[in-house]
GROMACS .gro file of C-alpha atoms in nm:
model
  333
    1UNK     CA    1  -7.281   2.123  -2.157
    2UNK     CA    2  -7.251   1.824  -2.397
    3UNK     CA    3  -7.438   1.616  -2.144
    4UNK     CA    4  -7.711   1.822  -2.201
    5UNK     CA    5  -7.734   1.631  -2.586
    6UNK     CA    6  -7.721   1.287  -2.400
    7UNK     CA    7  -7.368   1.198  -2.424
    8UNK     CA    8  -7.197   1.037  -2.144
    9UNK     CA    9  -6.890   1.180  -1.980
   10UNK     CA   10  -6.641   1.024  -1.884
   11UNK     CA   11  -6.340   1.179  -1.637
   12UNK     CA   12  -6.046   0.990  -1.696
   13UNK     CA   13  -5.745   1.043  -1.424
   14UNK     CA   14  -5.447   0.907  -1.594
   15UNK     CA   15  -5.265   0.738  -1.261
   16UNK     CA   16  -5.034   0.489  -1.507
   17UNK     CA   17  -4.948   0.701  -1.762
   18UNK     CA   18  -4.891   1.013  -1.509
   19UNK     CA   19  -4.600   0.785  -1.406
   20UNK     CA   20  -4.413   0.860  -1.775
   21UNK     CA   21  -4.553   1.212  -1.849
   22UNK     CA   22  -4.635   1.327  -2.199
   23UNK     CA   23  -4.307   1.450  -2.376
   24UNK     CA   24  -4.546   1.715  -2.562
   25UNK     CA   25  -4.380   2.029  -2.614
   26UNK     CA   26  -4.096   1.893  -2.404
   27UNK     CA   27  -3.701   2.008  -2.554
   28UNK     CA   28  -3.593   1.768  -2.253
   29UNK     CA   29  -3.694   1.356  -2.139
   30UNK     CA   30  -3.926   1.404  -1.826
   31UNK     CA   31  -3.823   1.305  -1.476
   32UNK     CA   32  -4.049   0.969  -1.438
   33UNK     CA   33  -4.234   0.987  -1.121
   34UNK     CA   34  -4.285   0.718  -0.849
   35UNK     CA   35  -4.644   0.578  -0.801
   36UNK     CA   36  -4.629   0.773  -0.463
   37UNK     CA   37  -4.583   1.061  -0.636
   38UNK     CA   38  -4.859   1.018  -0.879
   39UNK     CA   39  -5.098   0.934  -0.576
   40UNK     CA   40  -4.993   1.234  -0.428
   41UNK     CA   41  -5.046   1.439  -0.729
   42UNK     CA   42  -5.368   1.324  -0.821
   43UNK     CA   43  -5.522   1.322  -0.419
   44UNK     CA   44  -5.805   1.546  -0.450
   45UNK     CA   45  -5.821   1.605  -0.865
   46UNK     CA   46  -6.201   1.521  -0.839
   47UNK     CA   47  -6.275   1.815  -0.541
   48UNK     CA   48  -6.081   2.009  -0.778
   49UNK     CA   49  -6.267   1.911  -1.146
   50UNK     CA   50  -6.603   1.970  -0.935
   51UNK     CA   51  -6.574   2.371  -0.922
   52UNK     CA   52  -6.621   2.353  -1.344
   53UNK     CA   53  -6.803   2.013  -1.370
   54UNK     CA   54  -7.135   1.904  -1.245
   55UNK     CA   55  -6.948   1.597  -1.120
   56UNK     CA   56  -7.274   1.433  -0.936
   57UNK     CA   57  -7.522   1.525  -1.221
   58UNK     CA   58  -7.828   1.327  -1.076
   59UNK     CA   59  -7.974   1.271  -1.388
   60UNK     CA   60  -7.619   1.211  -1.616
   61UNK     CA   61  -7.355   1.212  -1.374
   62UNK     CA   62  -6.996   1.185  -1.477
   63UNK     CA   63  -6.826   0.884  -1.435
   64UNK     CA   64  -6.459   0.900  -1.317
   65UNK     CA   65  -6.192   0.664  -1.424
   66UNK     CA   66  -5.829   0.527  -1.369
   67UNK     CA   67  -5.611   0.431  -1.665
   68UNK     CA   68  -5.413   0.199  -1.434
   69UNK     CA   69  -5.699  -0.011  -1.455
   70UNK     CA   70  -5.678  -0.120  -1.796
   71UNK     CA   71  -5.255  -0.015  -1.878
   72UNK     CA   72  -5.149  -0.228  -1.568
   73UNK     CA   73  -5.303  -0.502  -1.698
   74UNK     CA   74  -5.143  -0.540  -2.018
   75UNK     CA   75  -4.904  -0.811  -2.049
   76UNK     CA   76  -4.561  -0.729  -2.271
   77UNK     CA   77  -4.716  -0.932  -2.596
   78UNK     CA   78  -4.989  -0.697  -2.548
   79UNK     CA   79  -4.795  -0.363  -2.583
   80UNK     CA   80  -4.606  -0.549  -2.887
   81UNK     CA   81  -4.918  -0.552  -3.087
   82UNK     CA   82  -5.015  -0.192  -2.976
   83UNK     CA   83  -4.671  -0.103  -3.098
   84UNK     CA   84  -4.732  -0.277  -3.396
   85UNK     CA   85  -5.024  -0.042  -3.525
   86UNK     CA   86  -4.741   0.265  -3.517
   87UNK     CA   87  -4.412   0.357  -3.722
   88UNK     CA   88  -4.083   0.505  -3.588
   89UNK     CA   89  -4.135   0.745  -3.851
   90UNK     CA   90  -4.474   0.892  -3.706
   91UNK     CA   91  -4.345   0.924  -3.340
   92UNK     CA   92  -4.008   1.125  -3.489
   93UNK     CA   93  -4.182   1.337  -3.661
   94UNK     CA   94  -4.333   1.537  -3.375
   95UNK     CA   95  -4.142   1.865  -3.357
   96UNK     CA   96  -4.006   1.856  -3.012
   97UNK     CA   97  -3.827   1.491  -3.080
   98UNK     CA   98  -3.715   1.729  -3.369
   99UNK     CA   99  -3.543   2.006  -3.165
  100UNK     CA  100  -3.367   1.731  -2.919
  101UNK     CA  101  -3.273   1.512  -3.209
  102UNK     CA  102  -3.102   1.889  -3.355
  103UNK     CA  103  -2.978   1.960  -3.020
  104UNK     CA  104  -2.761   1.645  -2.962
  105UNK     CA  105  -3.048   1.554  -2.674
  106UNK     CA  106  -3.160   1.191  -2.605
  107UNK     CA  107  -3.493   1.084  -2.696
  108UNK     CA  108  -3.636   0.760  -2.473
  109UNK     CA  109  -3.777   0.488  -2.618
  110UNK     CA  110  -4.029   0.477  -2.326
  111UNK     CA  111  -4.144   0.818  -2.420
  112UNK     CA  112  -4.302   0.652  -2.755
  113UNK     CA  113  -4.520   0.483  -2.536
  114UNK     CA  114  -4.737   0.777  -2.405
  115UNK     CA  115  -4.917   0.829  -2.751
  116UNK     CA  116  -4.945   0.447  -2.746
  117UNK     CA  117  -5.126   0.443  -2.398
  118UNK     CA  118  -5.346   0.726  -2.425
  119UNK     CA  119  -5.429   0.616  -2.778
  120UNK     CA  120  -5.534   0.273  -2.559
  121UNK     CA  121  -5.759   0.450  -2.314
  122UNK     CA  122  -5.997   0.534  -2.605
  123UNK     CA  123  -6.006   0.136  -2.675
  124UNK     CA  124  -6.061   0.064  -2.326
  125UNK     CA  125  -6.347   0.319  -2.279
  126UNK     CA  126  -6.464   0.239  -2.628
  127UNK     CA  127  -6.532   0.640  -2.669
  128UNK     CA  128  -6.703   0.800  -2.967
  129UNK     CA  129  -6.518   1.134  -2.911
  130UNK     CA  130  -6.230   1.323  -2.754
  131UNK     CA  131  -6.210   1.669  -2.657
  132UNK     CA  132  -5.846   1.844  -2.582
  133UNK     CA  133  -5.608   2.096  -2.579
  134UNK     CA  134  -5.423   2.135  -2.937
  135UNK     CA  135  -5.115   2.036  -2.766
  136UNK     CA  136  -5.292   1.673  -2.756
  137UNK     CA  137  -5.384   1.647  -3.100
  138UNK     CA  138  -5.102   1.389  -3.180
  139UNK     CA  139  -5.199   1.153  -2.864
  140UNK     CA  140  -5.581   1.165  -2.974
  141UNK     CA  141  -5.505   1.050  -3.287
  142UNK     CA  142  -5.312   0.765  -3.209
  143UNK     CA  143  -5.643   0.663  -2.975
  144UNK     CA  144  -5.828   0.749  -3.340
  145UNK     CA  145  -5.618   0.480  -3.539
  146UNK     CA  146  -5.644   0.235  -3.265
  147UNK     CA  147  -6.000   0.277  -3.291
  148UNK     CA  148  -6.024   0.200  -3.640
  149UNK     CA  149  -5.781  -0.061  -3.644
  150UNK     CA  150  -5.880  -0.235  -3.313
  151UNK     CA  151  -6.278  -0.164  -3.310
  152UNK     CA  152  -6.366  -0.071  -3.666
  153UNK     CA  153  -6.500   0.237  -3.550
  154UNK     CA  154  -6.451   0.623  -3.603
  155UNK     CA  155  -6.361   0.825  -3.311
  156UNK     CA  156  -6.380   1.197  -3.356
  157UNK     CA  157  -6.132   1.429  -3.197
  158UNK     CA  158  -6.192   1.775  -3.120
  159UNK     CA  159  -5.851   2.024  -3.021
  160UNK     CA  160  -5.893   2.332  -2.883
  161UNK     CA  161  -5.653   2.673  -2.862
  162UNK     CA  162  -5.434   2.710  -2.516
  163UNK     CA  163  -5.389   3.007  -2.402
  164UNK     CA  164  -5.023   3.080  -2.429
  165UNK     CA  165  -4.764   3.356  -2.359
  166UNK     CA  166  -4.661   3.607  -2.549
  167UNK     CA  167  -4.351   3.444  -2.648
  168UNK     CA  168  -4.613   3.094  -2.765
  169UNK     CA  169  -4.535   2.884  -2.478
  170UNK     CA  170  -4.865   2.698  -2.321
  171UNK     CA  171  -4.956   2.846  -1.969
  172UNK     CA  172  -4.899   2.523  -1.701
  173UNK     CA  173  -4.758   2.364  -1.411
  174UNK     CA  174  -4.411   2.303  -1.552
  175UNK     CA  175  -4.402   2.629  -1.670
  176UNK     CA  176  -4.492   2.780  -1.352
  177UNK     CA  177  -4.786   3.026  -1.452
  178UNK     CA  178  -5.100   2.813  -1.429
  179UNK     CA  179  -5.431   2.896  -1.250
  180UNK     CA  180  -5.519   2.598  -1.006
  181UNK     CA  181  -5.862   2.507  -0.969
  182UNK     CA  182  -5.746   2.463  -0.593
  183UNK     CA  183  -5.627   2.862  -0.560
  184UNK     CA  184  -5.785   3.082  -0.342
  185UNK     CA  185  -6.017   3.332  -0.485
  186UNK     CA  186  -5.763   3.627  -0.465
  187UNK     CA  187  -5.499   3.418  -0.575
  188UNK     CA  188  -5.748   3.322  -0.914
  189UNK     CA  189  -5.802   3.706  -0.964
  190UNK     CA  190  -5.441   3.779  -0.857
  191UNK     CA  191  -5.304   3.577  -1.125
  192UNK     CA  192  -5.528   3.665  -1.387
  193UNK     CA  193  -5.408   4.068  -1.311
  194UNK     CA  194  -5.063   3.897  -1.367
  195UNK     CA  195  -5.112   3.825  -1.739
  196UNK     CA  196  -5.022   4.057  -1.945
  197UNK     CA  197  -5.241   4.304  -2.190
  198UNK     CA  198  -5.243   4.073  -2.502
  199UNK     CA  199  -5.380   3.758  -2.322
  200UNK     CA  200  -5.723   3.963  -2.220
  201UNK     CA  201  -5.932   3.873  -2.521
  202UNK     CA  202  -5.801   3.459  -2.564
  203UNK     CA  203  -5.851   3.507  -2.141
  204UNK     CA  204  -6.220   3.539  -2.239
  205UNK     CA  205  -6.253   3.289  -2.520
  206UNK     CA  206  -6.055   3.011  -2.354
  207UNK     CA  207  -6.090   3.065  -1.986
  208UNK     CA  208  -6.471   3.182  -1.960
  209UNK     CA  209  -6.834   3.073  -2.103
  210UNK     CA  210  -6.876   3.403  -2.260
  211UNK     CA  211  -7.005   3.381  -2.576
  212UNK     CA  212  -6.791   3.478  -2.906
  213UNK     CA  213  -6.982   3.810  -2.997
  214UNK     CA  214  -6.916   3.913  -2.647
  215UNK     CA  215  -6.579   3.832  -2.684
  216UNK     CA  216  -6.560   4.041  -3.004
  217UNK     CA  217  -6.724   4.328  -2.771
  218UNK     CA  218  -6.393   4.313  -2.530
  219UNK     CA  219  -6.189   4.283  -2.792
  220UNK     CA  220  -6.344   4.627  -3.017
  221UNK     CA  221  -6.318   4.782  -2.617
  222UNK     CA  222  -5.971   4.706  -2.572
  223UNK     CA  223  -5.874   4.842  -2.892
  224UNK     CA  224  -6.100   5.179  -2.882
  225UNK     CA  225  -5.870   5.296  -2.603
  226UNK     CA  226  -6.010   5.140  -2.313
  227UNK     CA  227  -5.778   5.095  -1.997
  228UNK     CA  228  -5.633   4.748  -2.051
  229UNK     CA  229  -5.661   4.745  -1.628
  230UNK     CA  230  -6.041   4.729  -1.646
  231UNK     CA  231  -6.068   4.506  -1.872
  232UNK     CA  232  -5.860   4.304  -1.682
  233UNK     CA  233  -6.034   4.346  -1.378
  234UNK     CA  234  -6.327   4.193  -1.574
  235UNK     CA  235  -6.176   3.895  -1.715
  236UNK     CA  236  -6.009   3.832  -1.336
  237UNK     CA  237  -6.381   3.864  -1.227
  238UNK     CA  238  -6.534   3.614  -1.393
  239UNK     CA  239  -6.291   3.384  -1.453
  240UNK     CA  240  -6.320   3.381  -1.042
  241UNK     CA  241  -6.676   3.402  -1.037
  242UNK     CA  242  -6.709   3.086  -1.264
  243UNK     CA  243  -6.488   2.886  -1.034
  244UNK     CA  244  -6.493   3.006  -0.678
  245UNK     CA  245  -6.881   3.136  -0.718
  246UNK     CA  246  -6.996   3.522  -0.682
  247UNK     CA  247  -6.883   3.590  -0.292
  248UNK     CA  248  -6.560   3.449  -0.387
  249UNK     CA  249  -6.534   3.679  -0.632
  250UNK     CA  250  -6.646   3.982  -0.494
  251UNK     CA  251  -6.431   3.943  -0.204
  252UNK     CA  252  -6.130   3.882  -0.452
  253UNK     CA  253  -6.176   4.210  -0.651
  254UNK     CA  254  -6.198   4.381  -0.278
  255UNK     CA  255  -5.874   4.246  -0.184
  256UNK     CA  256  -5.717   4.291  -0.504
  257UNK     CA  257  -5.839   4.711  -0.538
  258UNK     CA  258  -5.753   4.732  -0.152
  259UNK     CA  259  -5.408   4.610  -0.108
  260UNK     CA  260  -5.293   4.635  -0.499
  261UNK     CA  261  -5.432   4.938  -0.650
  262UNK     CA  262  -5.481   5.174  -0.303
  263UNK     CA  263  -5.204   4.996  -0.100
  264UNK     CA  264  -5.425   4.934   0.199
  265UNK     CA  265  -5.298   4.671   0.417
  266UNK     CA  266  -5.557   4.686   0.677
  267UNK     CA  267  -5.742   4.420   0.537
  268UNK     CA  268  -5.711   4.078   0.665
  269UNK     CA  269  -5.391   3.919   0.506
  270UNK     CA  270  -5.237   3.549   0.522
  271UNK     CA  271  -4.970   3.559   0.821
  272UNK     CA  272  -4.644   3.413   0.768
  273UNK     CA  273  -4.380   3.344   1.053
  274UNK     CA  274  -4.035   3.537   0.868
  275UNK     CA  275  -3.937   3.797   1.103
  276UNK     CA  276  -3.589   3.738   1.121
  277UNK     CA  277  -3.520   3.493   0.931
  278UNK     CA  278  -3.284   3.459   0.561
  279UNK     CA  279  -3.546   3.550   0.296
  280UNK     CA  280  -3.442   3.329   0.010
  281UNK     CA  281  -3.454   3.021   0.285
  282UNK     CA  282  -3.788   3.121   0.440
  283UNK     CA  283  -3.979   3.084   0.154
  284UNK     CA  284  -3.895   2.822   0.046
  285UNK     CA  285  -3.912   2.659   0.368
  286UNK     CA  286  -4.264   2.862   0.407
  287UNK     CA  287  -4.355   2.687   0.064
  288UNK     CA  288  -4.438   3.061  -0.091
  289UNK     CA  289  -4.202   2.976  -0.328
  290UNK     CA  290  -4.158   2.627  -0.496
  291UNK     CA  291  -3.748   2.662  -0.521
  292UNK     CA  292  -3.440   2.907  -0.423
  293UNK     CA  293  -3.406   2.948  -0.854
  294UNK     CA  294  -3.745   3.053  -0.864
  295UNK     CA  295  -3.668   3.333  -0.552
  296UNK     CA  296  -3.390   3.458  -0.743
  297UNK     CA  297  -3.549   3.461  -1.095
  298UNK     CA  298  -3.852   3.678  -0.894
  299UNK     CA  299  -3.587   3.890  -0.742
  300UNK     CA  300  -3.433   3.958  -1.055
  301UNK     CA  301  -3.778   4.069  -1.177
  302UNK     CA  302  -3.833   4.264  -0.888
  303UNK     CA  303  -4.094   4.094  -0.816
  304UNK     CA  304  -4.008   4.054  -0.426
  305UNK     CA  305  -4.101   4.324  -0.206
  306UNK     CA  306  -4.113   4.405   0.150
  307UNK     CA  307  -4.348   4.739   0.244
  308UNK     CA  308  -4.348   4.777  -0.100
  309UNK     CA  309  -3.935   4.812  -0.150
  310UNK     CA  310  -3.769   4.595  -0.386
  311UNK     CA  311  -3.553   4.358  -0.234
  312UNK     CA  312  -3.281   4.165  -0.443
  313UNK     CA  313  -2.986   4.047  -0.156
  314UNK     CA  314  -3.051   3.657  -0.174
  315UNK     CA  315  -2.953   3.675   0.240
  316UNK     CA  316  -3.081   3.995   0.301
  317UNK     CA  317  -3.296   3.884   0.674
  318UNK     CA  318  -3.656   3.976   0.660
  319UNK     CA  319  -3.766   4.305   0.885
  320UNK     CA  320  -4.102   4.482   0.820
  321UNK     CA  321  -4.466   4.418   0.783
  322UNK     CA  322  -4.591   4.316   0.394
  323UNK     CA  323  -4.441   4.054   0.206
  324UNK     CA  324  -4.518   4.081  -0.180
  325UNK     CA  325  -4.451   3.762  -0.384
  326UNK     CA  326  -4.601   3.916  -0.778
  327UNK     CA  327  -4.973   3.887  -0.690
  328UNK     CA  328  -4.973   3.733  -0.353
  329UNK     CA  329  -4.915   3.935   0.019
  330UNK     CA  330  -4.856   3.843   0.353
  331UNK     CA  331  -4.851   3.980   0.679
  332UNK     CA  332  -4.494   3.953   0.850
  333UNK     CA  333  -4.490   3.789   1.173
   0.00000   0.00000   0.00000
């Protein structure tokens, strides 16, 4: 806990520039997003941050921020001279402007503002240091030379890994594999069974406090022949035990042992009104599933079951007890 060396943290909920969304790693412009939306995304972020953050420290509490509060203020002469501190040459030069530019695919000049802005928060919090996921390096920096050219004074940025996919793409909401801080425990520990085999050892570097030698441990474990499934098990453990607590995470590894690995549905499950009714509609409309593409990409996987039988008719009408949706189940009602 860096608090614990006296510095002063800062929880910054980016409500203005949420409304552009960082092109990072994006091959394609974002959708920009209404300020309802944004309000409606961000509702709760602070109940959520609390489960890994001492939020209300009582001796060095954090102090929690909107960028809306500074970036709606600025007047259009303002944004000229923050402009003025960058080149066209530096924004092009990120690789995913790249790829669209070699794919024939537009690149927004609004989109050359989110560096700009999130380079402005560091002014505006006049911050000594940044800490963020590598994917943020570029956007830290720009708050670096703004720093230096505004205030005279060196900011220092720290980036750290993400854990990715096999294939290198970051884990995440757009992407559709993240683990919410808002999940249920046996959703957290579901998920984390998800991953596959070669995400076990960055699961316990990046997504837990152990410490690198026992990380090394795992790793020597996983490669002496040890069942990749208990290993797992442990990573899905603790990664639900550092957010949810230790009954949340007992009763998580229960649930997953009883209805995944033995099959027993006696246990209590989440009921869901589908009897009858045209599975690829139902849950959607049931929000189990965010869109009908996703319920066909799933059912392509065959990752849809009913009692435990693949099911891959888009229309086919539900009948039967247990719904499985990857790592979640319902009861069938």
């Amino acid at each position: 806990d860096i608090r614990k060396l006296g510095h002063r943290v800062i929880f910054l909920i980016g409500d203005f520039t949420g409304r552009i969304g960082d092109p990072t790693d994006k091959k394609a412009a974002r959708v920009k997003l209404t300020a309802e939306q944004i309000k409606e995304n961000l509702k709760n972020y602070t109940e959520q941050a609390s489960h890994i953050i001492d939020i209300n420290n009582k001796e060095n509490p954090v102090e929690v921020l909107f960028n809306n509060d500074w970036l709606g203020k600025l007047t259009f002469e303002d944004v000229i001279e923050l402009a003025s501190h960058f080149t066209v040459q530096q924004m092009i030069k990120r690789s995913m402007f790249q790829k669209r530019l070699e794919e024939d695919k537009p690149i927004y000049l609004h989109e050359f503002f989110y560096p700009l802005m999130q380079g402005y928060d560091s002014v505006a919090m006049d911050v000594d240091a940044e800490l963020g996921g590598n994917d943020q390096l570029f956007n830290m920096l720009a708050g670096r030379t703004l720093m230096q050219e505004l205030k005279g004074k060196n900011k220092f940025v720290v980036s750290g890994k993400l854990l990715t996919t096999p294939d290198g793409v970051k884990m995440g909401k757009s992407e559709g594999n993240m683990i919410m801080l808002s999940d249920t425990p046996e959703n957290i520990f579901g998920k984390v069974m998800a991953m596959p085999d070669s995400q076990i050892v960055e699961g316990f570097e990046l997504l837990t406090t152990y410490e690198l030698d026992k990380v090394k441990e795992i790793e020597k474990e996983l490669k002496s022949g040890t069942n990749p499934i208990e290993l797992k098990k442990k990573l899905a453990y603790q990664i639900t035990l550092e957010i949810k607590g230790e009954e949340g995470a007992k009763k998580a590894q229960k649930y997953f042992e009883e209805v995944f690995q033995n099959k027993d549905y006696s246990v209590d499950l989440e009921e869901k009104n589908l009897k009858g009714k045209i599975l690829i509609e139902a849950l959607v409309d049931e929000c189990i599933v965010a869109s009908k593409s996703e319920v066909r990409r799933l059912m392509e996987q065959g990752a849809v079951k009913i009692d435990d039988k693949a099911v891959t008719d888009t229309n086919f009408k539900i009948e039967g007890n247990v719904l499985k949706i990857g790592k979640k189940v319902f009861k069938i009602v």
